[in-house]
C-alpha cells in the first residue's frame, strides 16, 4: 500500500524574510549585531569623559607657562599601574611643546636608578645634563627625567609611547632592576603576576579608558585590601615574593622584557630620535643577597648535610671550606656571596667575580638586574649603529672602574642606587655614545670630558648634600629586606661613618655659596633655585629663600616640591595665609600626597581657624588613614577644644601609625616627652637617631628620654629594665656623668659587678673626685674578678 506523503508546512513571513537574508545583507546584519555593544560602550565612554569622570593616563599632559604651550608630568600617571595609594609620582617636568631651535632634547627612561633615587636633584638626568653641557658649552641640552621609581619595562614602554610626540632628539634607556618586582612581574605585589604580553597590553589599554577606570573603582570597593597592603611600604612589601632563578615564570619575565625593549627602541627610532640603550650596573661586592633558597626537591638529609657544611665554611672562612656545601647545592645565593668574599680575600679575583655574579643571579628577592637581562640588552642593540641605535655597556664600564672588576659601596649607596661618583661614571658612559648621535656641527672633539668635581660645581653638590643622601639611606637600612642581609651590620657601619665624615665637612654656608655659584652658571635652572631656597631657609635668610622659591615655581610650576618650599618660607616669616595657599598648590599637583595637606592644616591652626584645620586633617586621613602626623595634629586641636576623649584616641592612632622619617619621628617624640609618655618618647627618639645618627641635638634629646624613662622604671623597682634604658642614655650621651652613674648603680643592684665596676671607672676617668663613683668602686673591688 502506498504511503501518503506528509505535506510541507507553509512558511511564515518571518521564515521568508530570513531566507532572503543572504550574502552581504546577512553579513551586514551580523556586523550590526556585533557593533551595537561597541557603540554602547563608546557612548558610555564619551558620557563619562563629558561628565569629567576619571583621570588622564598619559605621562605628559598639555599645560602652559607664560603664554607658551608646555608639556608637564602627569602625577596621576602611576595610578593605572599601582592604584592611587601606592602610585609613585614622576619627576617634575615643564618643557615647551615647540622645542626651541638649537636645543638637544634628551629623554632618560628607566626605574629608580635612572630616576636618581635617593636624591634625584643629583641623579643621572641632572648629572648627564651637567656632563654634556660642560663637554659642549655652546650647546643647549635639555635632559628630561622620564624615569620613575618602582616601575619596569611594561610601564616604561607606556611612558616612551607618550614621549614620542615630544620632540626628543635622543632617548636613553637604562632599565632592568625591577623586571621581577614591578607591575606584572613574577614577584610583584601590584596585581596579577607574570601575565603574557598580549594580556598585559590589553589590561593597560582597558585601564586607559574612563570605563576601565570605573570598573577598577567598583572592583576595588568590592575587593578592598587591608590598610597595611594598600599603601606604599617600600622594599619590605616584597619580602614574601621570592622568585628563584629557575622559576618557570622567569621565562615570561625575560620574554616580556625583550618585547618591551624592542618596542621602546622602535618607538624612539620612529619618532626620529637616536637611541642609547644601556646595560645596568649593580653592586656586586658589597650587596649580600636579599633572599636565598636551596634547590627545589632537595631531600631533608641533603639539606642537613648542606647546613652542616655551611656552618663549617662560615667558621673557617675559606673558599675550600664552602666547596662541600657547593657540591650538594651551588644554587644558594648566600653560599655564592660567602664564597665570593673568601675568593676575593685569597686573591682569586676571577673566581670572586664569578661567585658574586652568581650570588646576584640566584638572589630570590630580585631587586637587581641579572646577567640574562643585560645579555638581552646587548643582543637587542647589537649591530644597529646604522639605525642610530647604540649600546652603552654600563655593566662593563663599572667593572673596569672598580678594583677587581667588582663595583661596591664606592659607586652604590646600597644595591642599585648610585652615589654621585656612580652617577658621574654612568653619565660619562652614556655621554660617549650620545656624542656619536649629536650633529657634527655642534661637536667639540677637542674638549675633555668633565670630572666629578666639575659636575659637582655645576650642580652645587657639597658634603652638605651628601650628608642628606646618607641620612636617607640609613633610614632605609633599618627596615627589611636590608636587615636580613648577612653583611647588614657592616653596611650600616660603613654608611654611618661616611655620614659622620660628611657631617664634619658639611656647612650650610659652604653649600649656600656653592649653590649661588651654580645659579650664576645656570640662571634658568629651577632645581638650583629650589636648592637655594632650602639653603637660604636653613641659614635663616627667609626673605632670600622666598625669592628663590618664587623663581623656582615660576620656572617649574609643576613642581610640588617647589610650592612646598615656598610654603615653608612663608611659615618662617609667619605669613600663614600665603603658606596655606602655597601648600594647597602643592597638594593640587599630587592629590595623593598628604604631607602638603598636613602643612595646610598646620597653617590654618596658626591662623586660629581650627574648624578648617580639622577638616583638612580629616581629608588627609581619608586619603591615608595611617598618616600618624595628621592624627597627632587632629588630637592637639581636639584637646584645645576640651574634647579630651577624642583627642586621646587620636594620640593613640598617632603612636600606632608613625611616619618613618627622622623629622616626623622627632616631632612625635617631643610631643610624647611633653606629655610624660617616656617609653613612647624614647622609642621614637631612638628610631629617629637610627635614621640620622649624626645630629648632636637629636642624640642629646634621645639620651635624655631614655634617662628619664630609666629613672621612672627604677622608681617602680624594675631595675633590669632601667639598666637597659640607662645603657641607651649612655650610648647617646657618653660624656654625661649622671647617666653613667645611674647605669652603674642599676648594674650594681642587678649583681653585674664587673660591668658596674667598669662604668664607675669610666666616671672617675672623667670626674676623678666624684664621691658616689668612688664609694661604689670601694664596694666593688672585693667582688670583681
XYZ file of C-alpha atoms in Angstrom, residues 303-326 328 334-335 338-339 342:
30
model
C 69.646 19.765 53.425
C 71.039 18.707 56.797
C 74.431 17.943 55.245
C 74.360 21.253 53.381
C 73.591 23.198 56.571
C 76.432 21.452 58.368
C 78.847 22.200 55.509
C 77.769 25.868 55.511
C 78.385 26.168 59.254
C 81.847 24.711 58.752
C 82.522 27.145 55.902
C 81.365 30.145 57.931
C 83.601 29.076 60.811
C 86.660 28.510 58.583
C 86.078 31.472 56.206
C 87.974 29.813 53.366
C 86.789 29.046 49.865
C 87.723 25.400 50.198
C 85.541 25.047 53.261
C 82.481 26.040 51.233
C 83.164 23.533 48.451
C 81.450 20.701 50.322
C 78.262 22.738 50.510
C 78.579 23.763 46.850
C 75.447 19.478 47.449
C 74.136 33.169 50.244
C 76.657 30.413 49.555
C 80.198 33.984 51.063
C 82.327 32.058 48.577
C 86.582 34.199 50.558
